[in-house]
Amino acid sequence: MTTKPQTRLPYIEPTHPHDPISPYVPARKIRFLHPGYPRSSNILLQFSAYDANHGIYYQAAQDACAVVANSRWDGFFSTDREGHERVDPEKLPGRSLNQDEYYFQVPRLGNTHAECDRDYPIIPAFAEYPFPHNDMPAHWSGLLGKDLDTGFSPAHADLCCMTKSSLALETAHIVPTNPSDLRWFDTNVMGQYAGVNSQANTLRLKVDVHQVFDRKPRFAIIPKYGRMVAHIFNADDAMEAVELYHNVPLQPLNRKEIRFLFARMAWTVFSHLDLFMKARVCRKLVRLVNQQQVTQETDGDTCDQISKGTRSRSVSPRKRPASQMRAEQPEDFNDVDVYYTEQERSSESQTRGRKRRRSSYDQLVRRDGSCTPSGPELHRSGSELSESTDAVILNNLQE
């Protein structure tokens, strides 16, 4: 029997195939406030409520606020400015915060009466965040050495960690490879755990998932509901990403360094600090000066400049003209897209024409710890790699 030639039905609006989240959107915002500032300028962080009961998972919000407060894992939420009405996460339905606003409180250090420090300082940027090597919160450190891939099938080894798709795959970095992030990686001696291009710091993601991971709306991979899942803090005009990826487990993660996943969470959180930093008021900040933390009172204009100067290139990429790129490329260098922030474009203009010195990150780390040349040096956008570098990494991971 022959069938009549016909077109297929058009796609409907994308949704998760088994567990749509649509009843939770459009989501409201929940504000997390700093008790040391007036109402007009006290928003520390603001996240969208995509979790149970139209709220935000308590531990995700607490981790985010604690990170920007200089790893104050003893911090807690209260519904009042003084910190008397403390929120008990065990009494929250679905462990979700669902009121419009909460104060993030930090106990005063050295105070035996648990008095709150209403004037606690904030770290302004990921580049100045000291990694808590021996002080990660228990729900993170307890995962070290644990099997993160319950029910994982080896057949999924070279599929997208999120969608299980085999199409248009890229290698994404967990700790990104922007110049400032590489400096952070070195300064915090993260190489003691694995190389920046190692299997422990890379994921296979479909190209569109990679864009969401790195640029907008971004997601972190956090312990939640007993699994390692994607968590989107804010999506705004990218609600499709929430529908498709929020709270979805990623696999395989078993060979991924849990400390790198924690660092990625922190990197993602700092990109949401703009409301606090751009309010044009004086802030008490913890700055990194000569590799030492120093608490400083910083005026509003300086805070605004810090916020602009530390924004990741993944947020607002600039494409360099092809003619300019070809003038600087060796003859065997293929055309690629190269992105720069305004700050990097200014720096590049001062050094253009000089022969570039190969950095330590122009090599890829094999699983045995040895290095292999990665080919021509590339500027990367977020954690993107060129196809040639991508292929070398994948080959090393499969050895």
GROMACS .gro file of C-alpha atoms in nm:
model
  399
    1MET     CA    1   0.000   0.000   0.000
    2THR     CA    2   0.141   0.337  -0.099
    3THR     CA    3   0.096   0.647   0.111
    4LYS     CA    4   0.003   0.985  -0.025
    5PRO     CA    5   0.290   1.235  -0.018
    6GLN     CA    6   0.217   1.502   0.237
    7THR     CA    7   0.387   1.755   0.460
    8ARG     CA    8   0.436   1.691   0.828
    9LEU     CA    9   0.264   1.894   1.095
   10PRO     CA   10   0.446   2.212   1.206
   11TYR     CA   11   0.607   2.222   1.548
   12ILE     CA   12   0.412   2.351   1.843
   13GLU     CA   13   0.563   2.581   2.106
   14PRO     CA   14   0.856   2.395   2.272
   15THR     CA   15   0.780   2.233   2.607
   16HIS     CA   16   0.941   1.972   2.827
   17PRO     CA   17   0.814   1.638   2.690
   18HIS     CA   18   0.697   1.497   3.024
   19ASP     CA   19   0.693   1.769   3.290
   20PRO     CA   20   0.591   2.116   3.166
   21ILE     CA   21   0.654   2.407   3.399
   22SER     CA   22   0.407   2.643   3.232
   23PRO     CA   23   0.178   2.675   3.537
   24TYR     CA   24   0.462   2.862   3.712
   25VAL     CA   25   0.508   3.131   3.445
   26PRO     CA   26   0.510   3.420   3.402
   27ALA     CA   27   0.703   3.423   3.726
   28ARG     CA   28   0.719   3.696   3.983
   29LYS     CA   29   1.041   3.831   4.132
   30ILE     CA   30   1.151   3.769   4.488
   31ARG     CA   31   1.383   4.029   4.639
   32PHE     CA   32   1.663   3.948   4.882
   33LEU     CA   33   1.748   4.256   5.086
   34HIS     CA   34   2.056   4.379   5.272
   35PRO     CA   35   1.958   4.501   5.623
   36GLY     CA   36   2.228   4.771   5.628
   37TYR     CA   37   2.073   5.000   5.364
   38PRO     CA   38   1.753   5.207   5.334
   39ARG     CA   39   1.452   5.074   5.145
   40SER     CA   40   1.543   5.272   4.835
   41SER     CA   41   1.874   5.088   4.785
   42ASN     CA   42   1.870   4.763   4.981
   43ILE     CA   43   1.808   4.503   4.707
   44LEU     CA   44   2.104   4.265   4.721
   45LEU     CA   45   1.978   4.009   4.468
   46GLN     CA   46   1.650   3.956   4.287
   47PHE     CA   47   1.552   3.617   4.145
   48SER     CA   48   1.254   3.476   3.959
   49ALA     CA   49   1.024   3.226   4.129
   50TYR     CA   50   1.035   2.914   3.912
   51ASP     CA   51   1.021   2.646   4.182
   52ALA     CA   52   0.750   2.477   4.387
   53ASN     CA   53   0.463   2.690   4.521
   54HIS     CA   54   0.565   2.974   4.288
   55GLY     CA   55   0.877   3.024   4.496
   56ILE     CA   56   1.255   2.980   4.494
   57TYR     CA   57   1.431   2.676   4.636
   58TYR     CA   58   1.563   2.785   4.976
   59GLN     CA   59   1.913   2.639   4.943
   60ALA     CA   60   1.971   2.793   4.599
   61ALA     CA   61   1.880   3.138   4.731
   62GLN     CA   62   2.084   3.098   5.049
   63ASP     CA   63   2.392   2.983   4.855
   64ALA     CA   64   2.361   3.280   4.620
   65CYS     CA   65   2.335   3.537   4.899
   66ALA     CA   66   2.611   3.369   5.104
   67VAL     CA   67   2.851   3.371   4.807
   68VAL     CA   68   2.826   3.748   4.751
   69ALA     CA   69   2.851   3.801   5.128
   70ASN     CA   70   3.200   3.644   5.123
   71SER     CA   71   3.102   3.280   5.174
   72ARG     CA   72   2.893   3.338   5.486
   73TRP     CA   73   2.728   2.995   5.500
   74ASP     CA   74   2.596   3.081   5.847
   75GLY     CA   75   2.372   3.343   5.691
   76PHE     CA   76   1.994   3.302   5.705
   77PHE     CA   77   1.673   3.466   5.589
   78SER     CA   78   1.432   3.667   5.797
   79THR     CA   79   1.112   3.852   5.721
   80ASP     CA   80   1.216   4.153   5.929
   81ARG     CA   81   1.513   4.388   5.908
   82GLU     CA   82   1.635   4.314   6.260
   83GLY     CA   83   1.660   3.938   6.201
   84HIS     CA   84   1.419   3.832   6.476
   85GLU     CA   85   1.166   3.658   6.248
   86ARG     CA   86   1.392   3.388   6.112
   87VAL     CA   87   1.273   3.165   5.827
   88ASP     CA   88   1.285   2.792   5.902
   89PRO     CA   89   1.344   2.604   5.574
   90GLU     CA   90   1.200   2.284   5.722
   91LYS     CA   91   0.861   2.455   5.756
   92LEU     CA   92   0.851   2.584   5.399
   93PRO     CA   93   0.620   2.393   5.163
   94GLY     CA   94   0.848   2.234   4.904
   95ARG     CA   95   1.141   2.411   5.077
   96SER     CA   96   1.056   2.715   4.864
   97LEU     CA   97   1.069   3.082   4.959
   98ASN     CA   98   0.749   3.237   4.823
   99GLN     CA   99   0.709   3.577   4.987
  100ASP     CA  100   0.789   3.893   4.792
  101GLU     CA  101   1.100   3.976   4.991
  102TYR     CA  102   1.339   3.847   5.256
  103TYR     CA  103   1.634   3.995   5.443
  104PHE     CA  104   1.960   3.804   5.426
  105GLN     CA  105   2.110   3.817   5.772
  106VAL     CA  106   2.470   3.742   5.874
  107PRO     CA  107   2.569   3.678   6.238
  108ARG     CA  108   2.832   3.915   6.372
  109LEU     CA  109   3.167   3.735   6.379
  110GLY     CA  110   3.292   3.660   6.729
  111ASN     CA  111   2.959   3.745   6.889
  112THR     CA  112   2.840   3.476   7.130
  113HIS     CA  113   2.486   3.617   7.144
  114ALA     CA  114   2.416   3.553   6.774
  115GLU     CA  115   2.372   3.926   6.710
  116CYS     CA  116   2.327   4.007   6.340
  117ASP     CA  117   2.580   4.218   6.154
  118ARG     CA  118   2.359   4.463   5.964
  119ASP     CA  119   2.665   4.622   5.801
  120TYR     CA  120   2.827   4.314   5.646
  121PRO     CA  121   3.035   4.376   5.330
  122ILE     CA  122   2.974   4.235   4.982
  123ILE     CA  123   3.217   4.100   4.723
  124PRO     CA  124   3.150   4.300   4.403
  125ALA     CA  125   3.260   4.052   4.134
  126PHE     CA  126   3.352   3.692   4.067
  127ALA     CA  127   3.708   3.796   3.980
  128GLU     CA  128   3.752   3.899   4.346
  129TYR     CA  129   3.582   3.595   4.498
  130PRO     CA  130   3.820   3.366   4.693
  131PHE     CA  131   3.731   3.003   4.635
  132PRO     CA  132   3.642   2.832   4.968
  133HIS     CA  133   3.868   2.529   4.920
  134ASN     CA  134   3.812   2.385   5.266
  135ASP     CA  135   3.490   2.566   5.347
  136MET     CA  136   3.227   2.472   5.092
  137PRO     CA  137   2.880   2.427   5.246
  138ALA     CA  138   2.803   2.069   5.352
  139HIS     CA  139   2.546   2.002   5.079
  140TRP     CA  140   2.824   2.067   4.826
  141SER     CA  141   3.128   1.920   5.001
  142GLY     CA  142   2.928   1.608   5.083
  143LEU     CA  143   2.913   1.532   4.709
  144LEU     CA  144   3.291   1.505   4.671
  145GLY     CA  145   3.370   1.155   4.554
  146LYS     CA  146   3.001   1.060   4.525
  147ASP     CA  147   2.834   0.901   4.222
  148LEU     CA  148   2.642   1.183   4.053
  149ASP     CA  149   2.502   0.970   3.770
  150THR     CA  150   2.244   0.736   3.918
  151GLY     CA  151   2.092   0.536   3.634
  152PHE     CA  152   2.336   0.674   3.377
  153SER     CA  153   2.380   0.475   3.057
  154PRO     CA  154   2.724   0.466   2.886
  155ALA     CA  155   2.535   0.509   2.558
  156HIS     CA  156   2.481   0.872   2.660
  157ALA     CA  157   2.854   0.948   2.688
  158ASP     CA  158   2.871   1.162   2.374
  159LEU     CA  159   2.524   1.313   2.382
  160CYS     CA  160   2.416   1.651   2.513
  161CYS     CA  161   2.421   1.637   2.894
  162MET     CA  162   2.087   1.819   2.904
  163THR     CA  163   1.880   1.703   2.605
  164LYS     CA  164   2.048   1.373   2.506
  165SER     CA  165   2.064   1.509   2.151
  166SER     CA  166   2.348   1.400   1.921
  167LEU     CA  167   2.316   1.703   1.690
  168ALA     CA  168   2.532   2.018   1.688
  169LEU     CA  169   2.729   1.935   2.001
  170GLU     CA  170   2.990   2.167   2.151
  171THR     CA  171   3.229   2.144   2.442
  172ALA     CA  172   3.139   2.392   2.715
  173HIS     CA  173   3.362   2.485   3.007
  174ILE     CA  174   3.221   2.471   3.358
  175VAL     CA  175   3.465   2.733   3.488
  176PRO     CA  176   3.473   2.966   3.185
  177THR     CA  177   3.786   3.056   2.991
  178ASN     CA  178   3.753   3.431   2.953
  179PRO     CA  179   4.087   3.602   3.032
  180SER     CA  180   3.961   3.728   3.369
  181ASP     CA  181   3.823   3.384   3.456
  182LEU     CA  182   4.153   3.217   3.365
  183ARG     CA  183   4.328   3.459   3.600
  184TRP     CA  184   4.075   3.366   3.869
  185PHE     CA  185   4.143   2.997   3.801
  186ASP     CA  186   4.519   3.049   3.843
  187THR     CA  187   4.498   3.284   4.139
  188ASN     CA  188   4.277   3.041   4.330
  189VAL     CA  189   4.500   2.745   4.239
  190MET     CA  190   4.207   2.554   4.090
  191GLY     CA  191   4.451   2.355   3.879
  192GLN     CA  192   4.523   2.138   4.183
  193TYR     CA  193   4.195   1.961   4.107
  194ALA     CA  194   4.216   1.937   3.726
  195GLY     CA  195   4.312   2.142   3.421
  196VAL     CA  196   4.083   2.407   3.282
  197ASN     CA  197   4.042   2.209   2.957
  198SER     CA  198   4.019   1.871   3.126
  199GLN     CA  199   3.721   1.639   3.128
  200ALA     CA  200   3.653   1.749   3.485
  201ASN     CA  201   3.581   2.104   3.362
  202THR     CA  202   3.399   2.037   3.034
  203LEU     CA  203   3.048   1.936   2.931
  204ARG     CA  204   2.904   1.822   2.599
  205LEU     CA  205   2.609   2.049   2.521
  206LYS     CA  206   2.393   2.110   2.217
  207VAL     CA  207   2.482   2.447   2.067
  208ASP     CA  208   2.159   2.621   2.176
  209VAL     CA  209   2.188   2.481   2.528
  210HIS     CA  210   2.550   2.601   2.534
  211GLN     CA  211   2.432   2.952   2.448
  212VAL     CA  212   2.180   2.945   2.734
  213PHE     CA  213   2.448   2.809   2.970
  214ASP     CA  214   2.696   3.087   2.887
  215ARG     CA  215   2.505   3.394   2.780
  216LYS     CA  216   2.135   3.442   2.843
  217PRO     CA  217   1.959   3.358   3.066
  218ARG     CA  218   2.242   3.133   3.200
  219PHE     CA  219   2.194   2.842   3.435
  220ALA     CA  220   2.394   2.690   3.717
  221ILE     CA  221   2.416   2.319   3.797
  222ILE     CA  222   2.334   2.275   4.165
  223PRO     CA  223   2.231   2.006   4.415
  224LYS     CA  224   1.854   2.024   4.440
  225TYR     CA  225   1.582   1.774   4.531
  226GLY     CA  226   1.850   1.505   4.558
  227ARG     CA  227   1.989   1.551   4.205
  228MET     CA  228   2.231   1.780   4.020
  229VAL     CA  229   1.996   1.995   3.813
  230ALA     CA  230   1.997   2.309   3.601
  231HIS     CA  231   1.880   2.615   3.794
  232ILE     CA  232   1.791   2.940   3.618
  233PHE     CA  233   1.796   3.239   3.853
  234ASN     CA  234   1.639   3.484   3.606
  235ALA     CA  235   1.509   3.444   3.253
  236ASP     CA  236   1.291   3.752   3.183
  237ASP     CA  237   1.251   3.745   2.804
  238ALA     CA  238   1.386   3.390   2.767
  239MET     CA  239   1.106   3.194   2.933
  240GLU     CA  240   1.143   2.910   2.681
  241ALA     CA  241   1.471   2.822   2.853
  242VAL     CA  242   1.287   2.786   3.185
  243GLU     CA  243   1.026   2.562   3.027
  244LEU     CA  244   1.288   2.339   2.866
  245TYR     CA  245   1.575   2.329   3.116
  246HIS     CA  246   1.493   2.453   3.468
  247ASN     CA  247   1.520   2.174   3.730
  248VAL     CA  248   1.623   1.920   3.463
  249PRO     CA  249   1.900   1.680   3.576
  250LEU     CA  250   2.222   1.671   3.373
  251GLN     CA  251   2.411   1.351   3.294
  252PRO     CA  252   2.683   1.241   3.275
  253LEU     CA  253   2.846   1.438   3.557
  254ASN     CA  254   3.036   1.158   3.729
  255ARG     CA  255   3.379   1.272   3.611
  256LYS     CA  256   3.308   1.640   3.670
  257GLU     CA  257   3.484   1.819   3.954
  258ILE     CA  258   3.220   1.925   4.208
  259ARG     CA  259   3.436   2.224   4.304
  260PHE     CA  260   3.417   2.350   3.946
  261LEU     CA  261   3.037   2.316   3.947
  262PHE     CA  262   3.033   2.517   4.270
  263ALA     CA  263   3.255   2.783   4.113
  264ARG     CA  264   3.021   2.798   3.813
  265MET     CA  265   2.728   2.859   4.047
  266ALA     CA  266   2.918   3.149   4.204
  267TRP     CA  267   3.014   3.284   3.858
  268THR     CA  268   2.647   3.281   3.758
  269VAL     CA  269   2.529   3.449   4.078
  270PHE     CA  270   2.771   3.742   4.048
  271SER     CA  271   2.622   3.828   3.708
  272HIS     CA  272   2.298   3.916   3.894
  273LEU     CA  273   2.455   4.172   4.131
  274ASP     CA  274   2.388   4.474   3.908
  275LEU     CA  275   2.090   4.607   4.107
  276PHE     CA  276   2.309   4.633   4.416
  277MET     CA  277   2.616   4.772   4.243
  278LYS     CA  278   2.444   5.022   4.013
  279ALA     CA  279   2.222   5.193   4.272
  280ARG     CA  280   2.464   5.491   4.289
  281VAL     CA  281   2.501   5.473   4.667
  282CYS     CA  282   2.805   5.410   4.884
  283ARG     CA  283   2.862   5.040   4.947
  284LYS     CA  284   3.075   4.848   5.192
  285LEU     CA  285   3.274   4.607   4.974
  286VAL     CA  286   3.537   4.339   5.018
  287ARG     CA  287   3.804   4.412   4.756
  288LEU     CA  288   4.102   4.204   4.651
  289VAL     CA  289   4.418   4.415   4.695
  290ASN     CA  290   4.754   4.245   4.636
  291GLN     CA  291   4.581   3.909   4.680
  292GLN     CA  292   4.453   4.015   5.022
  293GLN     CA  293   4.092   4.091   5.111
  294VAL     CA  294   4.037   4.449   5.225
  295THR     CA  295   3.704   4.597   5.338
  296GLN     CA  296   3.641   4.938   5.183
  297GLU     CA  297   3.367   5.200   5.173
  298THR     CA  298   3.315   5.254   4.800
  299ASP     CA  299   3.122   5.545   4.649
  300GLY     CA  300   2.832   5.488   4.409
  301ASP     CA  301   3.011   5.595   4.091
  302THR     CA  302   3.299   5.356   4.162
  303CYS     CA  303   3.053   5.074   4.232
  304ASP     CA  304   2.889   5.142   3.896
  305GLN     CA  305   3.226   5.133   3.720
  306ILE     CA  306   3.317   4.806   3.893
  307SER     CA  307   2.991   4.658   3.771
  308LYS     CA  308   3.055   4.768   3.413
  309GLY     CA  309   3.418   4.662   3.416
  310THR     CA  310   3.357   4.310   3.545
  311ARG     CA  311   3.064   4.216   3.322
  312SER     CA  312   3.146   3.892   3.142
  313ARG     CA  313   3.207   3.906   2.768
  314SER     CA  314   2.940   3.636   2.739
  315VAL     CA  315   2.675   3.895   2.826
  316SER     CA  316   2.739   4.135   2.539
  317PRO     CA  317   2.971   3.998   2.273
  318ARG     CA  318   3.123   4.216   2.006
  319LYS     CA  319   3.224   4.064   1.675
  320ARG     CA  320   3.549   4.190   1.527
  321PRO     CA  321   3.551   4.278   1.156
  322ALA     CA  322   3.662   3.991   0.933
  323SER     CA  323   3.912   4.213   0.748
  324GLN     CA  324   4.078   4.302   1.076
  325MET     CA  325   4.089   3.937   1.183
  326ARG     CA  326   4.247   3.822   0.857
  327ALA     CA  327   4.520   4.084   0.889
  328GLU     CA  328   4.620   3.935   1.222
  329GLN     CA  329   4.585   3.567   1.140
  330PRO     CA  330   4.856   3.330   1.021
  331GLU     CA  331   4.798   3.195   0.672
  332ASP     CA  332   4.663   2.861   0.790
  333PHE     CA  333   4.417   3.015   1.037
  334ASN     CA  334   4.053   2.953   0.944
  335ASP     CA  335   3.784   3.218   0.986
  336VAL     CA  336   3.621   3.209   1.327
  337ASP     CA  337   3.399   3.443   1.526
  338VAL     CA  338   3.598   3.635   1.785
  339TYR     CA  339   3.425   3.835   2.057
  340TYR     CA  340   3.549   4.114   2.283
  341THR     CA  341   3.411   4.329   2.562
  342GLU     CA  342   3.459   4.705   2.536
  343GLN     CA  343   3.741   4.681   2.790
  344GLU     CA  344   3.918   4.407   2.594
  345ARG     CA  345   3.875   4.594   2.264
  346SER     CA  346   4.049   4.894   2.421
  347SER     CA  347   4.332   4.677   2.553
  348GLU     CA  348   4.364   4.498   2.218
  349SER     CA  349   4.396   4.829   2.031
  350GLN     CA  350   4.705   4.913   2.238
  351THR     CA  351   4.881   4.586   2.158
  352ARG     CA  352   4.759   4.518   1.803
  353GLY     CA  353   5.037   4.435   1.564
  354ARG     CA  354   5.260   4.273   1.824
  355LYS     CA  355   5.329   3.905   1.802
  356ARG     CA  356   5.112   3.739   2.063
  357ARG     CA  357   5.280   3.523   2.324
  358ARG     CA  358   5.136   3.176   2.365
  359SER     CA  359   4.985   3.129   2.710
  360SER     CA  360   4.974   2.817   2.925
  361TYR     CA  361   4.610   2.769   2.826
  362ASP     CA  362   4.698   2.717   2.458
  363GLN     CA  363   4.752   2.354   2.547
  364LEU     CA  364   4.497   2.093   2.628
  365VAL     CA  365   4.534   1.858   2.919
  366ARG     CA  366   4.507   1.488   2.847
  367ARG     CA  367   4.353   1.260   3.105
  368ASP     CA  368   4.701   1.144   3.207
  369GLY     CA  369   4.798   1.502   3.286
  370SER     CA  370   5.021   1.555   2.980
  371CYS     CA  371   4.961   1.841   2.738
  372THR     CA  372   4.905   1.860   2.367
  373PRO     CA  373   4.920   2.173   2.148
  374SER     CA  374   4.575   2.312   2.078
  375GLY     CA  375   4.649   2.475   1.743
  376PRO     CA  376   4.613   2.848   1.675
  377GLU     CA  377   4.526   3.058   1.977
  378LEU     CA  378   4.164   3.175   1.985
  379HIS     CA  379   3.972   3.432   2.181
  380ARG     CA  380   3.667   3.255   2.318
  381SER     CA  381   3.320   3.379   2.398
  382GLY     CA  382   3.218   3.252   2.740
  383SER     CA  383   3.327   2.890   2.746
  384GLU     CA  384   3.315   2.839   2.368
  385LEU     CA  385   3.587   2.653   2.182
  386SER     CA  386   3.667   2.644   1.815
  387GLU     CA  387   3.568   2.331   1.629
  388SER     CA  388   3.932   2.224   1.598
  389THR     CA  389   3.998   2.267   1.969
  390ASP     CA  390   3.663   2.103   2.043
  391ALA     CA  391   3.764   1.797   1.847
  392VAL     CA  392   4.101   1.769   2.023
  393ILE     CA  393   3.937   1.783   2.365
  394LEU     CA  394   3.676   1.525   2.269
  395ASN     CA  395   3.946   1.296   2.134
  396ASN     CA  396   4.141   1.328   2.460
  397LEU     CA  397   3.830   1.254   2.666
  398GLN     CA  398   3.768   0.937   2.469
  399GLU     CA  399   4.124   0.802   2.503
   0.00000   0.00000   0.00000
